[in-house]
Structures are given as C-alpha cells and as structure tokens.
Short mmCIF file of C-alpha atoms and ligand atoms in Angstrom, two decimals:
data_model
loop_
_atom_site.label_atom_id
_atom_site.label_comp_id
_atom_site.label_asym_id
_atom_site.label_seq_id
_atom_site.Cartn_x
_atom_site.Cartn_y
_atom_site.Cartn_z
CA MET A 1 0.00 0.00 0.00
CA GLU A 2 1.23 3.48 -0.80
CA LYS A 3 0.17 6.89 0.40
CA TYR A 4 0.99 10.54 -0.07
CA ILE A 5 2.38 12.68 2.71
CA VAL A 6 1.45 16.27 1.93
CA LYS A 7 2.37 19.54 3.60
CA GLY A 8 -0.23 21.88 2.22
CA GLY A 9 -0.60 25.57 1.72
CA ARG A 10 2.03 26.34 -0.93
CA PRO A 11 1.06 28.13 -4.15
CA LEU A 12 1.81 26.44 -7.49
CA TYR A 13 4.20 28.04 -9.98
CA GLY A 14 5.71 26.62 -13.17
CA GLU A 15 4.65 24.20 -15.88
CA VAL A 16 3.09 20.77 -16.19
CA ASN A 17 2.97 18.57 -19.26
CA ILE A 18 -0.22 16.63 -19.88
CA GLN A 19 -0.27 12.95 -20.93
CA SER A 20 -2.34 11.48 -23.77
CA ALA A 21 -5.97 10.95 -22.87
CA LYS A 22 -6.64 7.77 -20.89
CA ASN A 23 -10.13 7.63 -22.37
CA SER A 24 -8.69 7.81 -25.91
CA VAL A 25 -5.89 5.32 -25.42
CA LEU A 26 -8.09 2.57 -23.93
CA PRO A 27 -10.49 2.25 -26.90
CA LEU A 28 -7.53 2.66 -29.29
CA LEU A 29 -5.90 -0.36 -27.66
CA ALA A 30 -9.13 -2.29 -28.15
CA ALA A 31 -9.19 -1.15 -31.80
CA SER A 32 -5.68 -2.50 -32.36
CA VAL A 33 -6.99 -6.10 -32.52
CA LEU A 34 -9.05 -5.18 -35.60
CA THR A 35 -5.93 -5.60 -37.76
CA ASP A 36 -3.21 -8.23 -37.98
CA GLU A 37 -0.70 -5.51 -38.85
CA LYS A 38 1.34 -3.45 -36.37
CA VAL A 39 -0.21 -0.54 -34.49
CA ILE A 40 1.91 2.07 -32.71
CA ILE A 41 0.40 4.42 -30.11
CA HIS A 42 2.77 7.32 -29.43
CA ARG A 43 2.88 9.18 -26.09
CA CYS A 44 1.09 6.26 -24.47
CA PRO A 45 0.79 6.86 -20.70
CA ARG A 46 1.88 3.97 -18.46
CA ILE A 47 -1.09 4.30 -16.15
CA ALA A 48 -2.51 1.21 -14.45
CA ASP A 49 -5.60 1.09 -16.72
CA VAL A 50 -3.38 1.03 -19.83
CA LEU A 51 -1.14 -1.66 -18.34
CA ASN A 52 -4.22 -3.77 -17.52
CA MET A 53 -5.49 -3.34 -21.07
CA VAL A 54 -2.05 -4.38 -22.35
CA GLN A 55 -2.38 -7.55 -20.24
CA ILE A 56 -5.79 -8.23 -21.78
CA LEU A 57 -4.23 -7.86 -25.25
CA GLY A 58 -1.56 -10.36 -24.16
CA GLU A 59 -4.28 -12.84 -23.10
CA LEU A 60 -5.77 -12.56 -26.60
CA GLY A 61 -2.38 -13.47 -28.09
CA CYS A 62 -1.22 -9.98 -29.12
CA LYS A 63 2.45 -9.04 -28.68
CA THR A 64 3.02 -5.66 -27.05
CA SER A 65 6.14 -3.69 -26.17
CA PHE A 66 6.93 -0.16 -25.06
CA GLN A 67 9.61 1.60 -27.14
CA GLY A 68 10.23 4.74 -25.14
CA ASP A 69 6.77 6.14 -24.65
CA SER A 70 5.37 4.46 -27.79
CA LEU A 71 3.37 1.27 -27.37
CA VAL A 72 3.75 -1.22 -30.23
CA ILE A 73 0.97 -3.80 -30.64
CA ASP A 74 1.27 -6.73 -32.99
CA SER A 75 -2.00 -8.66 -33.19
CA ALA A 76 -0.93 -11.00 -36.04
CA ASP A 77 -1.06 -14.06 -33.76
CA ALA A 78 -4.12 -13.08 -31.73
CA ALA A 79 -6.24 -16.21 -31.41
CA ASN A 80 -8.10 -16.11 -28.11
CA HIS A 81 -11.56 -14.57 -27.85
CA GLU A 82 -11.97 -14.85 -24.06
CA ILE A 83 -11.14 -12.08 -21.58
CA PRO A 84 -10.48 -13.55 -18.15
CA SER A 85 -12.65 -12.41 -15.30
CA ALA A 86 -9.76 -11.20 -13.11
CA LEU A 87 -8.67 -8.70 -15.78
CA ALA A 88 -12.16 -7.66 -16.86
CA LYS A 89 -12.98 -6.79 -13.28
CA GLU A 90 -9.88 -4.57 -13.01
CA LEU A 91 -11.16 -2.01 -15.46
CA ARG A 92 -14.38 -0.92 -17.05
CA SER A 93 -12.77 -0.44 -20.48
CA SER A 94 -12.35 -4.18 -20.84
CA VAL A 95 -15.91 -3.96 -22.18
CA PHE A 96 -14.60 -2.16 -25.31
CA MET A 97 -12.86 -5.39 -26.21
CA LEU A 98 -16.27 -6.85 -26.87
CA GLY A 99 -16.83 -4.86 -30.09
CA SER A 100 -13.36 -5.38 -31.49
CA VAL A 101 -12.98 -9.04 -30.45
CA ILE A 102 -16.34 -9.85 -32.04
CA ALA A 103 -15.25 -8.05 -35.22
CA ARG A 104 -11.97 -9.95 -35.30
CA PHE A 105 -13.04 -13.49 -34.30
CA GLY A 106 -16.79 -13.59 -34.78
CA ARG A 107 -17.14 -14.40 -31.11
CA ALA A 108 -16.20 -13.06 -27.68
CA ARG A 109 -16.52 -14.10 -24.06
CA ILE A 110 -16.02 -11.57 -21.31
CA ALA A 111 -16.82 -11.27 -17.61
CA TYR A 112 -18.91 -8.31 -16.56
CA PRO A 113 -16.51 -5.32 -16.39
CA GLY A 114 -15.33 -3.61 -13.21
CA GLY A 115 -13.88 -0.08 -12.91
CA CYS A 116 -14.54 2.78 -10.49
CA ASP A 117 -17.40 2.13 -8.08
CA ILE A 118 -19.34 5.31 -8.84
CA GLY A 119 -22.77 3.93 -9.61
CA LEU A 120 -24.64 1.13 -11.30
CA ARG A 121 -22.79 1.49 -14.62
CA PRO A 122 -24.96 -0.88 -16.65
CA ILE A 123 -23.90 -2.08 -20.11
CA ASP A 124 -27.40 -2.62 -21.52
CA LEU A 125 -26.84 -0.04 -24.28
CA HIS A 126 -23.63 -1.77 -25.36
CA LEU A 127 -25.42 -5.12 -25.56
CA SER A 128 -28.59 -3.87 -27.26
CA GLY A 129 -26.45 -2.00 -29.82
CA LEU A 130 -24.45 -5.13 -30.57
CA ARG A 131 -27.67 -7.17 -30.87
CA ARG A 132 -28.92 -4.65 -33.45
CA LEU A 133 -25.76 -5.45 -35.46
CA GLY A 134 -26.78 -9.12 -35.49
CA VAL A 135 -24.65 -10.34 -32.58
CA GLN A 136 -26.17 -13.26 -30.62
CA ILE A 137 -25.61 -12.64 -26.93
CA THR A 138 -26.14 -14.94 -23.99
CA GLU A 139 -25.40 -13.99 -20.41
CA ASP A 140 -24.69 -16.57 -17.73
CA GLY A 141 -22.73 -16.84 -14.51
CA GLY A 142 -21.36 -13.29 -14.77
CA TYR A 143 -20.10 -13.90 -18.32
CA ILE A 144 -21.30 -12.46 -21.63
CA ASP A 145 -20.97 -14.72 -24.68
CA CYS A 146 -21.26 -13.20 -28.14
CA THR A 147 -21.27 -14.79 -31.58
CA VAL A 148 -21.83 -13.44 -35.07
CA GLU A 149 -20.57 -14.45 -38.48
CA LYS A 150 -20.22 -10.82 -39.57
CA THR A 151 -21.95 -7.80 -38.08
CA VAL A 152 -24.57 -6.20 -40.31
CA GLY A 153 -25.14 -2.44 -40.45
CA ALA A 154 -28.14 -1.05 -38.57
CA ASP A 155 -29.76 2.20 -37.50
CA ILE A 156 -29.25 2.42 -33.74
CA LEU A 157 -30.74 5.03 -31.42
CA LEU A 158 -29.08 5.16 -28.00
CA ASP A 159 -31.42 5.84 -25.05
CA CYS A 160 -28.71 8.05 -23.59
CA PRO A 161 -25.42 9.23 -25.11
CA SER A 162 -23.13 6.60 -23.61
CA VAL A 163 -19.44 7.06 -24.46
CA GLY A 164 -18.61 3.39 -24.11
CA ALA A 165 -21.66 2.14 -26.01
CA THR A 166 -20.96 4.56 -28.89
CA GLU A 167 -17.36 3.34 -29.07
CA ASN A 168 -18.25 -0.34 -28.77
CA ILE A 169 -20.80 -0.15 -31.56
CA ILE A 170 -18.30 1.68 -33.81
CA LEU A 171 -15.69 -1.03 -33.11
CA ALA A 172 -18.12 -3.86 -33.83
CA ALA A 173 -19.46 -2.25 -37.01
CA VAL A 174 -16.27 -0.99 -38.60
CA LYS A 175 -15.49 -4.24 -40.44
CA GLY A 176 -19.12 -5.35 -40.79
CA LYS A 177 -21.40 -5.46 -43.81
CA GLY A 178 -23.09 -2.21 -44.84
CA ARG A 179 -23.79 1.04 -43.08
CA THR A 180 -24.37 1.63 -39.38
CA VAL A 181 -25.87 4.87 -38.09
CA ILE A 182 -25.60 5.64 -34.36
CA ARG A 183 -28.06 8.33 -33.26
CA ASN A 184 -27.93 10.19 -29.93
CA ALA A 185 -24.26 9.19 -29.92
CA ALA A 186 -21.97 10.59 -27.22
CA LYS A 187 -19.99 13.61 -28.50
CA GLU A 188 -16.87 13.35 -26.34
CA PRO A 189 -13.61 14.32 -28.12
CA GLU A 190 -12.21 10.85 -27.40
CA ILE A 191 -14.82 9.39 -29.77
CA ALA A 192 -13.60 11.67 -32.56
CA ASP A 193 -10.08 10.51 -31.68
CA LEU A 194 -11.16 6.87 -32.08
CA GLN A 195 -12.74 7.77 -35.43
CA ASN A 196 -9.52 9.44 -36.63
CA PHE A 197 -7.44 6.46 -35.57
CA LEU A 198 -9.78 3.95 -37.23
CA ASN A 199 -9.84 6.00 -40.44
CA ARG A 200 -6.05 5.98 -40.44
CA MET A 201 -6.36 2.16 -40.34
CA GLY A 202 -8.56 2.31 -43.45
CA ALA A 203 -12.01 2.51 -41.82
CA LYS A 204 -14.83 4.75 -43.01
CA VAL A 205 -16.26 6.44 -39.93
CA SER A 206 -17.71 9.95 -39.96
CA GLY A 207 -19.68 12.27 -37.72
CA ALA A 208 -17.91 11.44 -34.42
CA GLY A 209 -18.05 14.47 -32.17
CA SER A 210 -21.66 15.04 -33.25
CA ALA A 211 -24.81 13.18 -32.18
CA THR A 212 -24.85 11.06 -35.35
CA VAL A 213 -21.99 8.73 -36.18
CA ILE A 214 -21.93 6.83 -39.48
CA VAL A 215 -19.86 3.73 -40.02
CA GLU A 216 -19.49 2.26 -43.52
CA GLY A 217 -18.18 -1.28 -43.07
CA VAL A 218 -14.89 -2.09 -44.80
CA GLY A 219 -13.44 -5.56 -45.43
CA LYS A 220 -10.01 -5.06 -43.90
CA LEU A 221 -8.09 -2.66 -41.70
CA HIS A 222 -4.33 -2.13 -41.80
CA GLY A 223 -1.71 -1.04 -39.26
CA ALA A 224 -1.31 2.60 -38.20
CA GLU A 225 0.70 4.97 -36.02
CA TYR A 226 -1.16 7.49 -33.93
CA THR A 227 -0.70 10.12 -31.24
CA PRO A 228 -3.87 10.40 -29.12
CA ILE A 229 -5.28 13.75 -28.01
CA PRO A 230 -4.16 15.22 -24.67
CA ASP A 231 -6.00 14.19 -21.52
CA ARG A 232 -8.55 16.94 -20.84
CA ILE A 233 -9.35 15.49 -17.41
CA GLU A 234 -5.70 15.51 -16.32
CA ALA A 235 -5.34 19.07 -17.66
CA GLY A 236 -8.53 20.06 -15.82
CA THR A 237 -7.20 18.51 -12.61
CA PHE A 238 -4.06 20.68 -12.73
CA LEU A 239 -6.03 23.82 -13.60
CA ILE A 240 -8.24 23.19 -10.57
CA ALA A 241 -5.11 22.53 -8.47
CA ALA A 242 -3.79 25.98 -9.43
CA ALA A 243 -7.17 27.58 -8.73
CA MET A 244 -7.15 26.01 -5.25
CA CYS A 245 -3.53 26.68 -4.28
CA GLY A 246 -3.11 30.08 -5.94
CA GLY A 247 -0.09 30.98 -8.04
CA GLU A 248 0.51 30.73 -11.78
CA LEU A 249 0.63 27.55 -13.81
CA LEU A 250 1.23 26.83 -17.49
CA VAL A 251 -0.52 23.62 -18.50
CA LYS A 252 1.15 22.32 -21.66
CA ASN A 253 -0.25 19.82 -24.18
CA ALA A 254 -3.82 20.80 -23.26
CA LEU A 255 -6.58 21.67 -25.73
CA SER A 256 -8.71 24.52 -24.41
CA GLU A 257 -11.54 23.75 -26.87
CA ASN A 258 -12.07 20.42 -25.09
CA LEU A 259 -12.21 22.12 -21.68
CA ALA A 260 -14.64 24.96 -22.40
CA ALA A 261 -17.08 24.13 -19.57
CA LEU A 262 -14.33 24.09 -16.92
CA LEU A 263 -12.56 27.20 -18.26
CA HIS A 264 -15.87 29.05 -18.18
CA LYS A 265 -16.34 28.14 -14.50
CA LEU A 266 -12.75 29.06 -13.61
CA ARG A 267 -13.14 32.49 -15.24
CA GLU A 268 -16.44 32.92 -13.43
CA ILE A 269 -14.75 32.43 -10.05
CA SER A 270 -12.16 35.07 -11.03
CA CYS A 271 -9.19 32.97 -12.17
CA LYS A 272 -7.25 34.50 -15.05
CA ILE A 273 -7.05 32.10 -18.00
CA HIS A 274 -5.14 32.52 -21.22
CA ALA A 275 -5.31 29.73 -23.78
CA GLU A 276 -3.18 29.57 -26.91
CA ASN A 277 -2.47 26.64 -29.23
CA ASP A 278 -1.96 23.66 -26.93
CA LYS A 279 -1.19 25.62 -23.76
CA ILE A 280 -3.42 26.99 -21.01
CA TYR A 281 -2.11 29.54 -18.52
CA ILE A 282 -3.94 30.08 -15.23
CA SER A 283 -3.36 32.46 -12.37
CA SER A 284 -5.48 32.53 -9.25
CA LYS A 285 -5.59 34.83 -6.24
CA ARG A 286 -9.14 35.05 -4.94
CA ARG A 287 -11.90 32.52 -5.57
CA LEU A 288 -15.57 33.45 -5.75
CA SER A 289 -18.02 30.56 -5.58
CA PRO A 290 -18.99 28.92 -8.89
CA LYS A 291 -22.61 28.80 -7.52
CA LEU A 292 -23.75 25.86 -9.68
CA ILE A 293 -21.79 23.01 -11.21
CA GLU A 294 -23.94 20.48 -12.98
CA THR A 295 -22.34 17.53 -14.76
CA SER A 296 -23.66 16.50 -18.15
CA PRO A 297 -22.43 14.72 -21.28
CA TYR A 298 -19.88 16.60 -23.41
CA PRO A 299 -19.71 19.53 -24.03
CA GLY A 300 -21.24 20.03 -20.56
CA PHE A 301 -19.25 19.98 -17.33
CA PRO A 302 -17.46 16.60 -17.20
CA THR A 303 -18.44 14.19 -14.45
CA ASP A 304 -14.77 13.20 -14.26
CA LEU A 305 -13.98 16.72 -12.97
CA GLN A 306 -16.87 16.82 -10.52
CA ALA A 307 -14.81 15.60 -7.55
CA PRO A 308 -11.92 18.09 -8.10
CA ALA A 309 -14.47 20.87 -8.68
CA THR A 310 -16.25 19.94 -5.43
CA ALA A 311 -12.92 20.21 -3.58
CA LEU A 312 -12.39 23.63 -5.18
CA ALA A 313 -15.87 24.86 -4.20
CA CYS A 314 -15.07 23.99 -0.55
CA ILE A 315 -12.63 26.92 -0.38
CA CYS A 316 -14.49 29.44 -2.52
CA GLU A 317 -16.20 32.54 -1.08
CA GLY A 318 -19.92 31.72 -0.92
CA SER A 319 -22.12 28.68 -1.57
CA THR A 320 -22.12 26.21 -4.44
CA VAL A 321 -24.48 23.46 -5.50
CA VAL A 322 -22.86 20.54 -7.32
CA VAL A 323 -25.28 18.27 -9.20
CA GLU A 324 -24.01 14.90 -10.42
CA ASN A 325 -26.26 13.82 -13.27
CA LEU A 326 -24.28 10.91 -14.71
CA PHE A 327 -23.40 8.54 -11.91
CA GLU A 328 -25.45 7.64 -8.85
CA THR A 329 -22.79 7.36 -6.14
CA ARG A 330 -20.05 9.73 -7.16
CA PHE A 331 -19.71 11.65 -3.90
CA LYS A 332 -17.41 9.28 -1.99
CA HIS A 333 -14.82 12.06 -1.66
CA VAL A 334 -17.29 14.14 0.39
CA PRO A 335 -16.89 12.39 3.79
CA GLU A 336 -13.12 12.69 3.34
CA LEU A 337 -13.39 16.41 2.54
CA LEU A 338 -15.50 16.80 5.70
CA ARG A 339 -12.56 15.45 7.72
CA MET A 340 -10.52 18.33 6.28
CA GLY A 341 -13.01 20.90 7.56
CA ALA A 342 -15.23 21.25 4.48
CA ASP A 343 -18.89 22.21 4.96
CA ILE A 344 -20.91 20.01 2.60
CA THR A 345 -24.36 18.42 2.74
CA VAL A 346 -25.24 15.72 0.20
CA ARG A 347 -28.85 15.05 -0.73
CA GLY A 348 -29.27 12.47 -3.48
CA ARG A 349 -27.31 13.61 -6.49
CA SER A 350 -26.64 17.12 -5.17
CA ALA A 351 -23.93 18.44 -2.86
CA PHE A 352 -24.58 21.74 -1.09
CA ILE A 353 -21.27 23.41 -0.24
CA ARG A 354 -20.68 26.43 1.96
CA GLY A 355 -17.20 27.74 1.31
CA VAL A 356 -14.73 27.95 4.20
CA PRO A 357 -11.59 30.16 4.23
CA ALA A 358 -9.29 27.10 4.30
CA LEU A 359 -9.27 23.31 4.69
CA HIS A 360 -6.99 21.72 7.30
CA GLY A 361 -4.78 18.66 7.02
CA ALA A 362 -6.26 15.19 7.74
CA ASP A 363 -5.74 11.49 6.95
CA VAL A 364 -7.99 10.71 3.99
CA TYR A 365 -8.65 7.75 1.69
CA ALA A 366 -9.06 7.76 -2.09
CA GLY A 367 -12.29 5.90 -2.84
CA ASP A 368 -12.04 6.12 -6.64
CA LEU A 369 -9.79 7.60 -9.32
CA ARG A 370 -11.06 11.18 -9.62
CA GLY A 371 -12.12 11.34 -5.97
CA GLY A 372 -8.54 10.43 -5.05
CA ALA A 373 -7.19 13.22 -7.28
CA ALA A 374 -9.63 15.66 -5.66
CA LEU A 375 -8.43 14.73 -2.16
CA THR A 376 -4.82 15.21 -3.24
CA LEU A 377 -5.67 18.71 -4.46
CA ALA A 378 -7.48 19.42 -1.20
CA ALA A 379 -4.39 18.25 0.71
CA ILE A 380 -1.92 20.44 -1.21
CA ALA A 381 -4.21 23.45 -0.75
CA ALA A 382 -4.97 22.77 2.94
CA GLU A 383 -3.20 24.20 5.96
CA GLY A 384 -1.03 21.61 7.71
CA GLU A 385 -0.15 17.98 6.99
CA SER A 386 -2.34 15.35 5.32
CA THR A 387 -1.99 11.80 4.16
CA VAL A 388 -3.87 10.42 1.16
CA SER A 389 -4.12 6.60 1.17
CA ASP A 390 -5.13 3.98 -1.42
CA LEU A 391 -3.14 5.56 -4.23
CA TYR A 392 -3.82 2.62 -6.56
CA HIS A 393 -7.04 4.41 -7.51
CA ILE A 394 -5.11 7.53 -8.58
CA ASP A 395 -2.50 5.45 -10.43
CA ARG A 396 -5.25 4.14 -12.71
CA GLY A 397 -5.40 7.47 -14.49
CA TYR A 398 -2.46 9.76 -13.71
CA THR A 399 1.24 9.27 -14.50
CA ASP A 400 3.78 10.95 -12.23
CA PHE A 401 0.98 12.83 -10.48
CA GLU A 402 3.00 13.76 -7.41
CA GLN A 403 6.16 14.51 -9.43
CA LYS A 404 4.19 16.95 -11.58
CA LEU A 405 2.67 18.63 -8.51
CA ARG A 406 6.07 18.74 -6.80
CA GLY A 407 7.60 20.27 -9.95
CA ALA A 408 5.11 23.13 -9.53
CA GLY A 409 6.07 23.66 -5.90
CA ALA A 410 3.76 21.36 -3.90
CA ASP A 411 5.24 19.55 -0.91
CA ILE A 412 4.07 15.99 -1.62
CA ARG A 413 5.82 12.64 -1.47
CA ARG A 414 4.78 9.03 -1.85
CA ILE A 415 5.66 6.46 0.77
CA ARG A 416 5.12 2.72 0.97
CA VAL A 417 3.39 1.55 4.16
C1 UD1 B 501 -16.81 7.06 -19.98
C2 UD1 B 501 -15.46 7.43 -19.42
C3 UD1 B 501 -15.58 7.89 -17.98
C4 UD1 B 501 -16.60 9.00 -17.87
C5 UD1 B 501 -17.92 8.63 -18.55
C6 UD1 B 501 -18.90 9.78 -18.65
C7 UD1 B 501 -13.95 5.95 -20.63
C8 UD1 B 501 -13.00 4.82 -20.57
N1 UD1 B 501 -14.58 6.27 -19.49
O1 UD1 B 501 -17.29 5.98 -19.18
O2 UD1 B 501 -14.30 8.36 -17.55
O3 UD1 B 501 -16.86 9.25 -16.52
O4 UD1 B 501 -17.66 8.19 -19.90
O5 UD1 B 501 -18.32 10.85 -19.31
O6 UD1 B 501 -14.11 6.58 -21.64
N2 UD1 B 501 -25.31 3.95 -19.27
C9 UD1 B 501 -26.41 3.11 -19.31
N3 UD1 B 501 -26.29 1.96 -20.03
C10 UD1 B 501 -25.15 1.61 -20.71
C11 UD1 B 501 -24.05 2.50 -20.66
C12 UD1 B 501 -24.16 3.67 -19.93
O7 UD1 B 501 -27.43 3.38 -18.72
O8 UD1 B 501 -25.12 0.57 -21.35
C13 UD1 B 501 -25.41 5.22 -18.49
C14 UD1 B 501 -24.42 5.23 -17.30
O9 UD1 B 501 -24.97 4.62 -16.17
C15 UD1 B 501 -24.21 6.72 -17.11
C16 UD1 B 501 -24.32 7.28 -18.53
O10 UD1 B 501 -24.96 6.29 -19.31
O11 UD1 B 501 -25.25 7.27 -16.34
C17 UD1 B 501 -23.00 7.63 -19.16
O12 UD1 B 501 -22.13 6.53 -19.09
P1 UD1 B 501 -21.06 6.24 -20.23
O13 UD1 B 501 -20.96 7.44 -21.11
O14 UD1 B 501 -21.37 4.94 -20.86
O15 UD1 B 501 -19.73 6.10 -19.39
P2 UD1 B 501 -18.53 5.12 -19.69
O16 UD1 B 501 -18.38 4.89 -21.15
O17 UD1 B 501 -18.60 3.96 -18.77
#
C-alpha cells in the first residue's frame, strides 16, 4: 500500500505537461486487434488502466512492447476470444474489447466489467447496440458470450449518449457489412479521436463528435501509427489545483476547446485564464463561488472533474451546488473532505457546499480515481499535513501525479506503508 504525505498551503508556480488521454488510449488499444498488422500508439501513458489493457491484449495473443513512450501492438497471432474475469474486473474499459474481439473473431466471451465504483454502470446499451448489429448474446454466470458471423449495419438510437456504447458499436461495425448509423451518440472528443485512428487504419467512420456517427463497413483494416489527443481530465485537474492553491501555472499539451465548460467556471470564479495553441495559462488569487456546477455529457461539465471541482468549491467565497447527473454514487470524496473541515451536505445527487476560508490537514482515503485526485488537491491546498491513502485508484489514471505537482512547488511525497 502506498500513500501521499502532503504539507499543504504552498502556491503552485511553473509548468506541467499533460499525458495522452486515458479515455482515448483505452479504446484505441481495443481497436488494435481489428488488424493483424502493427499498431503504434505514441505518447502512451503507463497508467494502471493502460497496463491492464495491455495484459488483456496479451491474453488474446497480441504481442506488445513499449519503445520509449510508444506502445507497439502486434496482433498478427491473436487467437483467443476470451477475456479472463480477473482482468475484466480490473477495469471498465475491458468492455470495449467486446466490439473489437467480435469483429476480429466472430465471437467473444467476457466477464462483466469492473472499474470505479461510482454507480450502477450498466452495459445494456452496449449489448442492445451489438444485438442490433446481429450479434447473438447470452449472459450466464457473470459472463457475456457473443457470436456473429459478420456484423450487419443497422440504424441504432441510444437511449442516452453513452461514451462506451458509442465506441463499442463503432468497433463492432467498422469491419461489418453495410452502413451503421448511431443516433444520440456521445460527443466526447475521445470518440472523434477513435474515429480518426480507425480511419487511419482504413475505416470509413464519420460524424464522431456530433450526435450522429456513421460507419461504412470495410473488409479489412491495416496497421497505423497514432498520437492520441491530450487528456482533458488531467489538464482540468491541474487547472483546478492551481485555482485552489493560488499561483501561476502553465498547463502544456492541453486543448482549451475540449475544456470549455471548466474554463468558463474558472473564469467565473475570477481565475485568469489565457489559452493559446496547446497551452493553457492560469493564475489565481481570490476565488468566488462557482454557484452551480452540474455535470452532463460533453460539451457540458465533465463528471470526471466533478470531484476536483467539489474540492475547489469547498474553499471558494460563498455557496455552491454541485449536481451529479451521470453517476449515482459519485460523492465518496465528500466524507473525506469533511474530515478536512469542508462544509458540505449531500442530498441524493446534489452536494450543497458552503465555502470555508481554508481546509486543514487530515488522513484521507481515495475511494475512486477522480475522488482520489480531488483529495490530493485538497491536501496540497490545505493548511497543515495530510496523508492520502489507497493511491492505486489515482494510479489508474495519472502518471507521475506527485512529481508533476512537486515540480510546480507542492510539498508531496509518496511512501510505501
Ligand atoms: C466514460 C469514461 C468515464 C466517464 C464517462 C462519462 C472511458 C474509458 N470512461 O465511461 O471516464 O466518466 O464516460 O463521461 O471513456 N449507461 C447506461 N447503459 C449503458 C451504458 C451507460 O445506462 O449501457 C449510463 C451510465 O450509467 C451513465 C451514462 O450512461 O449514467 C454515461 O455513461 P457512459 O458514457 O457509458 O460512461 P462510460 O463509457 O462507462
């Protein structure tokens, strides 16, 4: 077990460099089994979720190796269509393998996926979408078994714009017969990134980033090299860190157009933001309350930044209501923030926050990935010493998190206990 020891209260100054987007890389890795030629993902972050996905690829018979920060995947000898339960339970994105494994082998067997415990997280839209493409699905004993000779294009309307379901259907349809139209598709930038990657492999996907995605099936895909988009959630985490600690931070390899909802809120609370090309500069002195933060699908305020934004609201002047619309139980960071002196009441999917002048140090536990990041930000902004335990949650999505914070002046170190 590892934990952070943090001495809080220091402003942040300097620069941080943002990794490639976790939520782009994971579906890209799933997509790599769609070809028997080599795929190279540049700037691939070695976060735990990626390493788990690499293990899943290994189980399927793919050869993978890191060359510097590029991940090389050779799926020529992939032969296995079963994803073992231990790995599937490690991360939610194992479910993306369903679409691509079906497309490659005509069958797939996978245990129900795990991932952050932030709500029910059903996969009914994934399964009904795949059924519409002609996939036969049986579920028994916690496993999902899929078979299809070749997927057949269909017109699919999603009940809600699920990121994962949109991506899974694209992956299953890309080498199928005919045309698939996905309506009410999720619009997240990572879906456009998947489209761009697939098209570089020879696919014909269009419309990603809008509510209607069109996939024209092609017979074969070839190898490709690709650099995924920067991680908007990691960039957002550091911007919120600077807003909480004060100081001036230059966040490099960050696309402001993918962070519009957060930047709007940060400007509203009186942070100075300057965005140019792939850099975002922030300076923060005084923080007014953001009043209302309501998560919604892209381009709305991202649920993955709700926990850091909640931590920020704790030390803003005035009251804030945070409404979590996507996941049912995504407030596990709140009891930990209370230990640090925050004033928060949770009712259902809403958190009512009355800002306090400062948080104080405490021993807190990361309950999930983004909640863990939020508590780390609270600790570096708080007065006094804190520990943040259960870092394996944070390691799922951030590389060198504490080194990057330390580089900007935070007093944080990791110890093994
Ligand atoms: C993805 C992101 C995750 C982010 C989330 C919402 C990845 C690897 N993960 O997760 O970081 O928090 O988008 O932006 O990209 N739903 C159903 N049935 C389904 C699927 C989803 O009801 O079959 C519901 C979910 O319960 C949730 C909503 O749809 O309320 C959105 O979930 P979804 O977009 O699917 O999230 P993920 O793809 O799991």
